[in-house]
Short mmCIF file of C-alpha atoms and ligand atoms in Angstrom, two decimals:
data_model
loop_
_atom_site.label_atom_id
_atom_site.label_comp_id
_atom_site.label_asym_id
_atom_site.label_seq_id
_atom_site.Cartn_x
_atom_site.Cartn_y
_atom_site.Cartn_z
CA UNK A 3 12.99 -42.34 -17.42
CA UNK A 4 11.36 -44.92 -19.69
CA UNK A 5 12.43 -47.59 -17.23
CA UNK A 6 10.82 -45.63 -14.37
CA UNK A 7 7.61 -45.32 -16.40
CA UNK A 8 7.65 -49.09 -16.85
CA UNK A 9 8.01 -49.66 -13.12
CA UNK A 10 5.16 -47.26 -12.42
CA UNK A 11 2.91 -49.07 -14.91
CA UNK A 12 3.71 -52.34 -13.20
CA UNK A 13 2.85 -50.87 -9.80
CA UNK A 14 -0.50 -49.61 -11.12
CA UNK A 15 -1.41 -53.01 -12.54
CA UNK A 16 -0.17 -54.78 -9.41
CA UNK A 17 -2.41 -52.51 -7.32
CA UNK A 18 -5.39 -53.64 -9.38
CA UNK A 19 -4.48 -57.31 -9.62
CA UNK A 20 -4.08 -57.68 -5.87
CA UNK A 21 -7.13 -55.72 -4.73
CA UNK A 22 -5.49 -52.46 -3.69
CA UNK A 23 -6.88 -49.88 -6.13
CA UNK A 24 -9.50 -50.20 -8.88
CA UNK A 25 -10.47 -47.56 -11.43
CA UNK A 26 -13.87 -46.18 -10.41
CA UNK A 27 -16.95 -47.30 -12.37
CA UNK A 28 -14.77 -49.60 -14.43
CA UNK A 29 -17.58 -51.50 -16.15
CA UNK A 30 -18.76 -48.13 -17.50
CA UNK A 31 -15.22 -47.42 -18.79
CA UNK A 32 -14.18 -45.53 -15.66
CA UNK A 33 -14.45 -41.99 -14.40
CA UNK A 34 -11.42 -39.84 -14.90
CA UNK A 35 -9.21 -39.35 -11.81
CA UNK A 36 -11.57 -41.21 -9.49
CA UNK A 37 -10.51 -44.50 -7.91
CA UNK A 38 -11.88 -47.13 -5.54
CA UNK A 39 -9.89 -48.96 -2.91
CA UNK A 40 -10.20 -52.74 -2.87
CA UNK A 41 -10.04 -55.27 -0.06
CA UNK A 42 -6.30 -54.83 0.57
CA UNK A 43 -6.21 -51.15 -0.33
CA UNK A 44 -8.78 -50.19 2.26
CA UNK A 45 -6.80 -51.96 4.99
CA UNK A 46 -3.54 -50.28 4.00
CA UNK A 47 -5.34 -46.93 3.81
CA UNK A 48 -6.95 -47.42 7.22
CA UNK A 49 -3.58 -48.31 8.72
CA UNK A 50 -2.02 -45.13 7.29
CA UNK A 51 -4.87 -43.11 8.74
CA UNK A 52 -4.55 -44.82 12.11
CA UNK A 53 -0.79 -44.13 12.17
CA UNK A 54 -1.42 -40.45 11.49
CA UNK A 55 -4.36 -40.13 13.88
CA UNK A 56 -2.61 -41.84 16.77
CA UNK A 57 0.62 -39.92 16.20
CA UNK A 58 -1.32 -36.67 16.35
CA UNK A 59 -3.87 -37.31 19.06
CA UNK A 60 -2.15 -39.86 21.34
CA UNK A 61 1.32 -38.40 21.28
CA UNK A 62 0.21 -34.80 21.76
CA UNK A 63 -2.01 -34.20 24.74
CA UNK A 64 -2.99 -30.81 23.33
CA UNK A 65 -4.36 -32.20 20.04
CA UNK A 66 -7.90 -33.53 19.67
CA UNK A 67 -9.87 -34.71 16.64
CA UNK A 68 -13.15 -33.78 14.99
CA UNK A 69 -15.20 -34.98 12.04
CA UNK A 70 -16.98 -32.10 10.32
CA UNK A 71 -19.48 -32.32 7.46
CA UNK A 72 -18.46 -32.13 3.81
CA UNK A 73 -21.20 -29.60 3.08
CA UNK A 74 -20.74 -26.26 4.74
CA UNK A 75 -22.35 -22.87 4.50
CA UNK A 76 -21.30 -21.42 1.11
CA UNK A 77 -20.16 -18.14 2.67
CA UNK A 78 -17.34 -20.10 4.32
CA UNK A 79 -15.75 -20.47 0.88
CA UNK A 80 -16.22 -16.80 0.14
CA UNK A 81 -14.53 -15.94 3.44
CA UNK A 82 -11.65 -18.39 2.91
CA UNK A 83 -10.93 -16.93 -0.53
CA UNK A 84 -11.71 -20.15 -2.40
CA UNK A 85 -14.61 -18.73 -4.42
CA UNK A 86 -12.43 -15.95 -5.80
CA UNK A 87 -8.95 -17.38 -5.76
CA UNK A 88 -8.91 -21.19 -5.74
CA UNK A 89 -7.93 -21.24 -9.38
CA UNK A 90 -5.38 -22.86 -11.61
CA UNK A 91 -4.18 -21.23 -14.85
CA UNK A 92 -5.21 -23.47 -17.74
CA UNK A 93 -4.13 -23.52 -21.36
CA UNK A 94 -5.36 -25.62 -24.28
CA UNK A 95 -3.49 -26.91 -27.27
CA UNK A 96 -5.67 -26.22 -30.32
CA UNK A 97 -4.36 -29.21 -32.28
CA UNK A 98 -4.54 -31.99 -29.71
CA UNK A 99 -7.48 -30.37 -27.86
CA UNK A 100 -5.62 -31.33 -24.67
CA UNK A 101 -5.79 -29.12 -21.61
CA UNK A 102 -2.80 -28.32 -19.38
CA UNK A 103 -1.95 -26.30 -16.32
CA UNK A 104 0.19 -23.45 -17.62
CA UNK A 105 2.22 -23.34 -14.37
CA UNK A 106 2.94 -27.07 -14.59
CA UNK A 107 4.18 -26.81 -18.18
CA UNK A 108 6.65 -24.13 -17.06
CA UNK A 109 7.69 -26.05 -13.94
CA UNK A 110 8.44 -29.06 -16.14
CA UNK A 111 10.58 -26.86 -18.36
CA UNK A 112 12.55 -25.71 -15.28
CA UNK A 113 12.99 -29.36 -14.31
CA UNK A 114 14.42 -30.04 -17.79
CA UNK A 115 17.18 -27.48 -17.18
CA UNK A 116 17.87 -29.16 -13.83
CA UNK A 117 18.14 -32.52 -15.56
CA UNK A 118 20.58 -31.13 -18.14
CA UNK A 119 22.76 -29.70 -15.36
CA UNK A 120 22.70 -32.97 -13.41
CA UNK A 121 23.63 -34.96 -16.53
CA UNK A 122 26.77 -32.86 -17.02
CA UNK A 123 27.72 -33.34 -13.38
CA UNK A 124 27.19 -37.11 -13.48
CA UNK A 125 29.22 -37.37 -16.70
CA UNK A 126 32.08 -35.38 -15.22
CA UNK A 127 32.04 -37.38 -11.99
CA UNK A 128 32.48 -40.56 -14.00
CA UNK A 129 35.29 -39.02 -16.02
CA UNK A 130 37.30 -37.57 -13.12
CA UNK A 131 36.63 -40.26 -10.50
CA UNK A 132 37.91 -39.61 -6.98
CA UNK A 133 39.58 -36.33 -7.90
CA UNK A 134 36.25 -34.78 -8.95
CA UNK A 135 35.56 -31.41 -7.32
CA UNK A 136 31.84 -30.91 -7.91
CA UNK A 137 31.58 -27.38 -6.55
CA UNK A 138 34.45 -26.24 -8.77
CA UNK A 139 32.98 -28.02 -11.79
CA UNK A 140 29.59 -26.35 -11.31
CA UNK A 141 31.28 -22.96 -11.16
CA UNK A 142 33.59 -23.33 -14.10
CA UNK A 143 31.96 -25.59 -16.69
CA UNK A 144 30.54 -23.45 -19.48
CA UNK A 145 27.58 -25.65 -20.42
CA UNK A 146 26.53 -25.94 -16.78
CA UNK A 147 26.88 -22.19 -16.27
CA UNK A 148 24.73 -21.48 -19.35
CA UNK A 149 21.97 -23.80 -18.20
CA UNK A 150 22.06 -22.46 -14.65
CA UNK A 151 21.67 -18.93 -16.00
CA UNK A 152 18.75 -19.94 -18.26
CA UNK A 153 17.08 -21.80 -15.43
CA UNK A 154 17.42 -18.90 -13.02
CA UNK A 155 16.09 -16.39 -15.55
CA UNK A 156 13.11 -18.61 -16.30
CA UNK A 157 12.46 -19.28 -12.66
CA UNK A 158 12.46 -15.58 -11.78
CA UNK A 159 10.23 -14.66 -14.67
CA UNK A 160 7.80 -17.45 -13.75
CA UNK A 161 7.68 -16.48 -10.04
CA UNK A 162 6.97 -12.87 -10.94
CA UNK A 163 4.18 -13.82 -13.33
CA UNK A 164 2.58 -16.15 -10.77
CA UNK A 165 2.82 -13.61 -7.96
CA UNK A 166 1.25 -10.94 -10.15
CA UNK A 167 -1.36 -13.36 -11.53
CA UNK A 168 -0.19 -12.28 -14.97
CA UNK A 169 -1.80 -14.81 -17.33
CA UNK A 170 -0.53 -13.15 -20.54
CA UNK A 171 3.01 -13.38 -19.24
CA UNK A 172 2.56 -17.10 -18.44
CA UNK A 173 1.50 -17.68 -22.04
CA UNK A 174 4.41 -15.62 -23.32
CA UNK A 175 6.84 -17.70 -21.27
CA UNK A 176 5.41 -20.88 -22.80
CA UNK A 177 5.89 -19.40 -26.29
CA UNK A 178 9.38 -18.01 -25.60
CA UNK A 179 10.56 -21.31 -24.13
CA UNK A 180 9.14 -23.07 -27.20
CA UNK A 181 7.23 -25.52 -25.04
CA UNK A 182 5.30 -27.98 -27.21
CA UNK A 183 2.21 -30.06 -26.46
CA UNK A 184 3.44 -33.57 -25.65
CA UNK A 185 0.56 -35.06 -27.68
CA UNK A 186 0.45 -32.95 -30.88
CA UNK A 187 4.02 -31.68 -30.70
CA UNK A 188 2.83 -28.20 -31.73
CA UNK A 189 2.97 -24.74 -30.16
CA UNK A 190 -0.58 -23.83 -31.16
CA UNK A 191 -1.65 -22.61 -27.69
CA UNK A 192 -4.81 -20.77 -26.62
CA UNK A 193 -4.87 -17.91 -24.13
CA UNK A 194 -4.30 -18.77 -20.47
CA UNK A 195 -7.49 -18.66 -18.35
CA UNK A 196 -8.23 -19.05 -14.68
CA UNK A 197 -10.26 -22.11 -13.73
CA UNK A 198 -11.94 -22.54 -10.32
CA UNK A 199 -11.36 -25.99 -8.87
CA UNK A 200 -14.41 -26.24 -6.61
CA UNK A 201 -17.32 -28.56 -7.41
CA UNK A 202 -20.74 -26.96 -7.00
CA UNK A 203 -24.07 -28.54 -6.31
CA UNK A 204 -27.56 -27.48 -5.22
CA UNK A 205 -29.03 -27.94 -1.78
CA UNK A 206 -32.82 -27.91 -1.44
CA UNK A 207 -35.38 -27.98 -4.25
CA UNK A 208 -35.26 -25.29 -6.91
CA UNK A 209 -38.90 -24.38 -6.27
CA UNK A 210 -38.15 -22.83 -2.90
CA UNK A 211 -34.87 -21.27 -3.97
CA UNK A 212 -32.08 -23.83 -3.88
CA UNK A 213 -28.78 -22.80 -2.41
CA UNK A 214 -25.50 -23.37 -4.24
CA UNK A 215 -23.16 -25.33 -2.02
CA UNK A 216 -19.66 -26.61 -2.65
CA UNK A 217 -18.00 -29.93 -2.05
CA UNK A 218 -15.19 -28.91 0.28
CA UNK A 219 -11.82 -28.59 -1.49
CA UNK A 220 -9.98 -28.98 1.85
CA UNK A 221 -10.98 -30.20 5.30
CA UNK A 222 -9.32 -27.29 7.10
CA UNK A 223 -12.29 -24.91 7.03
CA UNK A 224 -14.40 -27.39 9.03
CA UNK A 225 -11.77 -27.08 11.75
CA UNK A 226 -11.65 -23.27 11.67
CA UNK A 227 -15.39 -22.80 12.03
CA UNK A 228 -15.42 -25.25 14.97
CA UNK A 229 -12.29 -24.11 16.76
CA UNK A 230 -14.14 -22.18 19.48
CA UNK A 231 -16.60 -25.04 20.04
CA UNK A 232 -13.69 -27.39 20.64
CA UNK A 233 -11.71 -24.88 22.66
CA UNK A 234 -14.62 -24.10 24.99
CA UNK A 235 -16.05 -27.61 25.40
CA UNK A 236 -12.59 -29.16 25.72
CA UNK A 237 -11.30 -26.30 27.89
CA UNK A 238 -8.25 -26.10 25.65
CA UNK A 239 -5.53 -23.50 26.09
CA UNK A 240 -3.12 -22.23 23.48
CA UNK A 241 -1.19 -23.79 21.95
CA UNK A 242 -3.56 -26.58 20.92
CA UNK A 243 -4.43 -28.48 17.77
CA UNK A 244 -7.44 -29.99 16.05
CA UNK A 245 -7.01 -32.95 13.71
CA UNK A 246 -9.38 -34.21 11.06
CA UNK A 247 -9.41 -36.90 8.36
CA UNK A 248 -11.89 -36.63 5.54
CA UNK A 249 -12.74 -36.39 1.88
CA UNK A 250 -11.94 -33.33 -0.21
CA UNK A 251 -12.88 -32.61 -3.82
CA UNK A 252 -11.10 -30.66 -6.54
CA UNK A 253 -12.01 -30.42 -10.18
CA UNK A 254 -8.36 -30.83 -11.22
CA UNK A 255 -7.59 -29.65 -14.75
CA UNK A 256 -5.08 -32.34 -15.49
CA UNK A 257 -5.62 -35.54 -13.63
CA UNK A 258 -2.74 -37.90 -14.22
CA UNK A 259 -0.43 -40.27 -12.43
CA UNK A 260 -2.95 -42.64 -10.93
CA UNK A 261 -3.97 -41.74 -7.37
CA UNK A 262 -1.45 -38.90 -7.17
CA UNK A 263 -3.93 -36.32 -8.44
CA UNK A 264 -7.56 -37.26 -7.97
CA UNK A 265 -10.80 -35.33 -8.15
CA UNK A 266 -12.07 -36.98 -4.97
CA UNK A 267 -9.40 -37.66 -2.39
CA UNK A 268 -8.81 -37.79 1.32
CA UNK A 269 -6.83 -35.45 3.53
CA UNK A 270 -5.41 -35.68 7.03
CA UNK A 271 -5.16 -32.15 8.34
CA UNK A 272 -4.20 -30.67 11.65
CA UNK A 273 -4.57 -27.00 12.52
CA UNK A 274 -2.41 -25.88 15.44
CA UNK A 275 -3.53 -22.66 17.17
CA UNK A 276 -0.85 -20.47 18.75
CA UNK A 277 -0.32 -17.00 20.15
CA UNK A 278 0.51 -14.34 17.56
CA UNK A 279 4.26 -13.99 17.25
CA UNK A 280 4.92 -17.66 18.11
CA UNK A 281 3.96 -19.01 14.71
CA UNK A 282 7.47 -19.27 13.23
CA UNK A 283 8.72 -21.26 16.18
CA UNK A 284 5.80 -23.70 15.80
CA UNK A 285 6.16 -23.76 12.04
CA UNK A 286 9.73 -24.99 12.50
CA UNK A 287 8.57 -27.53 15.09
CA UNK A 288 5.91 -29.04 12.83
CA UNK A 289 8.15 -29.00 9.77
CA UNK A 290 10.69 -31.13 11.62
CA UNK A 291 8.16 -33.35 13.42
CA UNK A 292 6.20 -34.24 10.31
CA UNK A 293 9.34 -35.32 8.49
CA UNK A 294 10.20 -37.54 11.45
CA UNK A 295 6.73 -39.13 11.18
CA UNK A 296 7.46 -40.00 7.55
CA UNK A 297 10.97 -41.25 8.16
CA UNK A 298 9.93 -43.51 11.05
CA UNK A 299 8.28 -45.76 8.45
CA UNK A 300 11.71 -46.74 7.18
CA UNK A 301 11.02 -46.24 3.48
CA UNK A 302 14.47 -44.61 3.11
CA UNK A 303 15.60 -41.23 4.41
CA UNK A 304 16.97 -40.25 0.98
CA UNK A 305 13.44 -40.42 -0.47
CA UNK A 306 12.34 -37.19 1.24
CA UNK A 307 13.16 -33.55 0.78
CA UNK A 308 11.69 -30.22 1.78
CA UNK A 309 10.58 -27.74 -0.81
CA UNK A 310 10.17 -24.27 0.68
CA UNK A 311 7.61 -22.14 -1.14
CA UNK A 312 8.56 -18.88 -2.76
CA UNK A 313 5.08 -18.08 -3.99
CA UNK A 314 2.95 -18.13 -0.87
CA UNK A 315 -0.79 -18.74 -0.90
CA UNK A 316 -2.93 -15.72 -0.04
CA UNK A 317 -3.23 -16.84 3.58
CA UNK A 318 0.34 -17.94 4.40
CA UNK A 319 3.50 -16.31 5.75
CA UNK A 320 5.63 -19.44 5.46
CA UNK A 321 5.11 -22.75 3.70
CA UNK A 322 7.03 -25.86 2.88
CA UNK A 323 6.24 -29.16 1.21
CA UNK A 324 7.54 -32.56 2.17
CA UNK A 325 8.30 -34.19 -1.15
CA UNK A 326 8.68 -37.89 -1.76
CA UNK A 327 10.68 -39.58 -4.50
CA UNK A 328 7.97 -41.20 -6.62
CA UNK A 329 8.89 -43.17 -9.76
CA UNK A 330 8.02 -39.96 -11.66
CA UNK A 331 10.25 -37.68 -9.56
CA UNK A 332 10.14 -35.83 -6.24
CA UNK A 333 6.50 -34.82 -5.60
CA UNK A 334 4.58 -33.12 -2.82
CA UNK A 335 2.98 -35.45 -0.31
CA UNK A 336 2.40 -33.02 2.52
CA UNK A 337 2.22 -29.27 3.01
CA UNK A 338 3.10 -27.41 6.20
CA UNK A 339 1.77 -23.88 6.20
CA UNK A 340 1.84 -20.96 8.57
CA UNK A 341 -1.64 -19.61 7.78
CA UNK A 342 -1.40 -16.55 10.07
CA UNK A 343 -4.77 -15.46 11.52
CA UNK A 344 -6.17 -15.09 8.02
CA UNK A 345 -8.89 -17.75 8.07
CA UNK A 346 -10.20 -17.03 11.55
CA UNK A 347 -10.23 -13.27 10.94
CA UNK A 348 -12.08 -13.76 7.67
CA UNK A 349 -14.69 -15.93 9.38
CA UNK A 350 -15.09 -13.29 12.06
CA UNK A 351 -15.62 -10.69 9.37
CA UNK A 352 -18.01 -12.69 7.17
CA UNK A 353 -20.07 -14.25 9.99
CA UNK A 354 -20.20 -11.10 12.08
CA UNK A 355 -19.54 -13.27 15.17
CA UNK A 356 -16.81 -12.70 17.68
CA UNK A 357 -14.55 -15.76 17.52
CA UNK A 358 -11.63 -14.40 19.50
CA UNK A 359 -9.81 -16.53 22.03
CA UNK A 360 -9.53 -15.26 25.57
CA UNK A 361 -6.06 -15.90 26.90
CA UNK A 362 -6.39 -16.34 30.69
CA UNK A 363 -2.67 -15.73 31.30
CA UNK A 364 -2.33 -12.63 29.16
CA UNK A 365 -5.88 -11.53 30.02
CA UNK A 366 -6.35 -10.57 26.40
CA UNK A 367 -8.74 -11.41 23.58
CA UNK A 368 -7.21 -12.12 20.19
CA UNK A 369 -7.51 -14.23 17.05
CA UNK A 370 -4.96 -17.07 17.25
CA UNK A 371 -2.39 -17.76 14.55
CA UNK A 372 -2.44 -21.16 12.88
CA UNK A 373 0.11 -23.69 11.67
CA UNK A 374 -1.37 -26.33 9.40
CA UNK A 375 -0.05 -29.75 8.50
CA UNK A 376 -1.92 -31.17 5.53
CA UNK A 377 -1.23 -34.55 3.98
CA UNK A 378 -3.08 -36.49 1.30
CA UNK A 379 -3.94 -40.05 2.35
CA UNK A 380 -3.89 -41.21 -1.26
CA UNK A 381 -0.48 -39.67 -2.01
CA UNK A 382 0.85 -41.21 1.16
CA UNK A 383 -0.61 -44.55 0.04
CA UNK A 384 1.10 -44.15 -3.33
CA UNK A 385 4.46 -43.33 -1.77
CA UNK A 386 4.25 -46.40 0.48
CA UNK A 387 3.19 -48.63 -2.40
CA UNK A 388 5.84 -47.39 -4.84
CA UNK A 389 8.74 -47.64 -2.42
CA UNK A 390 7.66 -51.10 -1.26
CA UNK A 391 7.32 -52.73 -4.66
CA UNK A 392 10.15 -54.98 -5.76
CA UNK A 393 10.61 -57.59 -8.44
CA UNK A 394 13.22 -59.73 -6.83
CA UNK A 395 15.45 -62.22 -8.63
CA UNK A 396 15.84 -65.36 -6.58
CA UNK A 397 18.44 -68.08 -6.64
CA UNK A 398 17.74 -70.65 -9.32
CA UNK A 399 16.43 -68.08 -11.83
CA UNK A 400 13.06 -67.63 -10.15
CA UNK A 401 11.57 -64.18 -9.42
CA UNK A 402 9.05 -62.97 -6.92
CA UNK A 403 7.09 -59.73 -6.62
CA UNK A 404 7.17 -58.56 -3.05
CA UNK A 405 5.74 -55.53 -1.29
CA UNK A 406 8.12 -54.55 1.51
CA UNK A 407 5.37 -52.64 3.29
CA UNK A 408 6.16 -51.28 6.74
CA UNK A 409 4.79 -54.15 8.85
CA UNK A 410 2.47 -51.91 10.86
CA UNK A 411 0.78 -50.76 7.64
CA UNK A 412 0.45 -54.15 5.93
CA UNK A 413 -3.19 -55.11 5.18
CA UNK A 414 -2.64 -58.68 6.41
CA UNK A 415 -0.21 -59.29 9.27
CA UNK A 416 0.09 -63.05 9.07
CA UNK A 417 -1.14 -65.97 6.99
CA UNK A 418 -1.56 -69.41 8.50
CA UNK A 419 -1.12 -72.37 6.16
CA UNK A 420 -1.43 -76.11 6.69
CA UNK A 421 1.33 -77.81 4.69
CA UNK A 422 -1.21 -80.31 3.34
CA UNK A 423 -5.00 -80.38 3.41
CA UNK A 424 -5.22 -83.54 5.53
CA UNK A 425 -4.00 -85.39 8.64
CA UNK A 426 -5.61 -82.81 10.94
CA UNK A 427 -3.26 -80.00 9.81
CA UNK A 428 -6.12 -77.70 8.65
CA UNK A 429 -7.77 -78.03 12.08
CA UNK A 430 -4.56 -77.11 13.86
CA UNK A 431 -4.06 -74.14 11.50
CA UNK A 432 -7.62 -72.94 12.13
CA UNK A 433 -6.98 -73.15 15.86
CA UNK A 434 -3.99 -70.81 15.46
CA UNK A 435 -6.04 -68.41 13.30
CA UNK A 436 -8.78 -68.36 15.93
CA UNK A 437 -6.26 -67.37 18.52
CA UNK A 438 -4.45 -64.67 16.52
CA UNK A 439 -7.39 -63.08 14.70
CA UNK A 440 -8.45 -60.93 17.65
CA UNK A 441 -5.22 -58.96 17.54
CA UNK A 442 -3.93 -59.26 13.97
CA UNK A 443 -5.49 -59.33 10.50
CA UNK A 444 -4.91 -63.05 9.84
CA UNK A 445 -5.48 -65.05 6.65
CA UNK A 446 -6.06 -68.75 6.39
CA UNK A 447 -4.89 -70.31 3.13
CA UNK A 448 -4.82 -73.97 2.14
CA UNK A 449 -5.07 -73.75 -1.68
CA UNK A 450 -2.15 -74.54 -4.04
CA UNK A 451 1.43 -75.45 -3.25
CA UNK A 452 3.10 -73.81 -0.27
CA UNK A 453 5.44 -71.90 -2.62
CA UNK A 454 2.50 -70.36 -4.47
CA UNK A 455 0.85 -69.43 -1.21
CA UNK A 456 4.01 -67.67 -0.01
CA UNK A 457 4.17 -65.71 -3.28
CA UNK A 458 0.55 -64.58 -2.91
CA UNK A 459 1.28 -63.23 0.56
CA UNK A 460 4.54 -61.60 -0.61
CA UNK A 461 2.57 -59.80 -3.32
CA UNK A 462 0.27 -58.14 -0.78
CA UNK A 463 3.08 -57.47 1.70
CA UNK A 464 2.14 -59.90 4.51
CA UNK A 465 5.05 -59.77 6.99
CA UNK A 466 4.66 -63.33 8.34
CA UNK A 467 3.57 -66.74 7.10
CA UNK A 468 3.02 -69.52 9.60
CA UNK A 469 3.19 -73.06 8.30
CA UNK A 470 1.65 -75.96 10.18
CA UNK A 471 3.18 -79.37 9.41
CA UNK A 472 3.18 -82.85 10.91
CA UNK A 473 5.77 -81.89 13.49
CA UNK A 474 3.36 -79.25 14.78
CA UNK A 475 1.01 -81.99 15.94
CA UNK A 476 3.84 -83.58 17.91
CA UNK A 477 5.59 -80.64 19.56
CA UNK A 478 3.36 -77.59 18.98
CA UNK A 479 5.96 -75.77 16.87
CA UNK A 480 5.45 -74.13 13.47
CA UNK A 481 7.68 -72.48 10.89
CA UNK A 482 7.53 -68.73 10.91
CA UNK A 483 8.58 -67.28 7.56
CA UNK A 484 9.62 -63.66 7.37
CA UNK A 485 8.60 -61.81 4.19
CA UNK A 486 11.74 -59.79 3.37
CA UNK A 487 14.49 -62.26 4.24
CA UNK A 488 12.34 -65.34 3.49
CA UNK A 489 14.04 -66.86 6.51
CA UNK A 490 12.14 -69.63 8.24
CA UNK A 491 12.50 -70.33 11.93
CA UNK A 492 10.94 -73.03 14.03
CA UNK A 493 9.00 -71.42 16.88
CA UNK A 494 6.58 -72.50 19.54
CA UNK A 495 2.92 -71.72 18.91
CA UNK A 496 2.78 -70.11 22.34
CA UNK A 497 5.39 -67.53 21.24
CA UNK A 498 3.67 -66.51 18.00
CA UNK A 499 1.64 -63.70 19.46
CA UNK A 500 4.63 -61.96 21.01
CA UNK A 501 6.89 -62.46 17.97
CA UNK A 502 4.32 -61.04 15.58
CA UNK A 503 3.26 -58.23 17.86
CA UNK A 504 6.85 -57.00 18.27
CA UNK A 505 7.12 -56.47 14.52
CA UNK A 506 3.69 -55.40 13.37
CA UNK A 507 2.28 -53.22 16.10
CA UNK A 508 1.73 -49.54 15.53
CA UNK A 509 3.07 -48.96 19.02
CA UNK A 510 6.64 -49.67 17.98
CA UNK A 511 6.32 -47.08 15.21
CA UNK A 512 4.78 -44.52 17.55
CA UNK A 513 7.51 -45.10 20.13
CA UNK A 514 10.08 -43.92 17.61
CA UNK A 515 8.31 -40.55 17.61
CA UNK A 516 7.87 -39.85 21.27
P1 LIG B 25 -0.67 -29.70 -5.77
O1 LIG B 25 0.27 -28.51 -5.86
O2 LIG B 25 0.00 -31.02 -6.03
O3 LIG B 25 -1.96 -29.51 -6.51
P2 LIG B 25 -1.58 -28.51 -3.37
O4 LIG B 25 -0.38 -27.70 -2.96
O5 LIG B 25 -2.72 -27.84 -4.04
O6 LIG B 25 -1.11 -29.78 -4.23
P3 LIG B 25 -2.64 -28.65 -0.75
O7 LIG B 25 -3.76 -27.74 -1.04
O8 LIG B 25 -1.50 -28.15 0.07
O9 LIG B 25 -2.12 -29.29 -2.12
O10 LIG B 25 -3.25 -29.98 -0.12
C1 LIG B 25 -2.60 -30.72 0.89
C2 LIG B 25 -2.34 -32.14 0.46
O11 LIG B 25 -3.51 -32.74 -0.09
C3 LIG B 25 -1.29 -32.27 -0.61
O12 LIG B 25 0.02 -32.27 -0.07
C4 LIG B 25 -1.64 -33.61 -1.23
O13 LIG B 25 -1.06 -34.68 -0.50
C5 LIG B 25 -3.13 -33.67 -1.08
N1 LIG B 25 -3.79 -33.35 -2.36
C6 LIG B 25 -4.06 -32.13 -2.86
N2 LIG B 25 -4.69 -32.23 -4.04
C7 LIG B 25 -4.82 -33.55 -4.29
C8 LIG B 25 -5.39 -34.31 -5.36
N3 LIG B 25 -5.97 -33.73 -6.39
N4 LIG B 25 -5.35 -35.67 -5.29
C9 LIG B 25 -4.78 -36.29 -4.23
N5 LIG B 25 -4.23 -35.63 -3.21
C10 LIG B 25 -4.24 -34.28 -3.22
#
């Protein structure tokens, strides 16, 4: 674990050193859980967003996009349930004065039992080798059985308390499990209280009666309140979807783990409207399709898993998370929810407007059911960054830090370098840049030794380096160096465009999905 923490720290400092992510307001000592994206970060982020947007809107002819405002009428949040129920249970430790989410403390305790069980299994596997029968071992080993029983009991008690919103019981679980504050090491806990995560602000001057408005905690509601506008003006028929990318804001109680949990973040959400009764079929479709979208990036199929929800949000009748193996464990990156007709019905009720869909085939009016896919851009960014980072030992005792970013997401696609800064090589290199720059993000670099320049590009994940040398002037060939293998091939300048395009274009990624 300590080793994983180390790697994560290195990734965070690498992200800063190479212009991916900076702490917000750094010269004023930062602002907790708010981050800025630098020159390479913004490109990587834009490429992630483009991959999502194109996969949704180009590959599905029944999905269109919108861009709704962050500010919305405050009654929307009353109707959606956020004013009353968008809460997290918080608990304070009186000695350290640190604040925690009570549910997270208990979930971490459950994870500890899981770790203990896994440790026993790993130990036994080593001991018994090929003859190891894991299923049998899990059933018969006493220590494993004890921990499984404790875990199950805790899990059931926790689920019941969460479902019943029983805050006293959550506190009691923390006491009974003897969970200590990681900072003070004590069990001096306060009561558990509900804490609403929405940020409020005022719209209009106070003199003429300002209105309290909220910074949206999710982008979805902007889609719901526009669904009929889109349906009518786009002449859409069920099933159809509306996609949106935009900022969301949550006053998170515990903001940790870099850009994993931020107070200002970005979501990519798609609401898919279907006939009542067809929602489970579409839920299964989107659950499978979204995982395929992730896996097409090639970060490693074993890095993903589903986590089906037992405690469902007030609006859902099925929900699953796609979790990614971060350096700090499997964590949610995306949620897929069957939201029933809850949101649209609530908006009908609170607005007093009829927002039913008329189905021309069934000749019926009804409120559609909705499947939502909701993914955080920043968490996606983090998963790509973490799984791409490698400190690689090279022959001869050298090391390099390389980001094995999926080529289509890399901030810079190719760097063109004259071997030396003379003999007309810079001019030739510039000529190549001027040709490639219209289609690919291209860097020109002539400073330092060629080795150093390669390392700089490796560190930001540039898939290709093109080196111009004296031979180039004679036969119009260059060396094309590939980031991961470091292999160098001699290619004709005329072939560069095609060779690069084949590897870095988003199209090749999208083709895997259609
Ligand atoms: P968590 O349980 O981690 O708080 P959530 O279940 O509340 O997440 P959703 O409401 O389902 O999250 O939001 C959809 C997606 O938005 C999440 O899968 C995640 O990628 C992203 N997201 C949610 N909260 C944050 C945050 N504070 N910072 C960054 N991304 C977030």
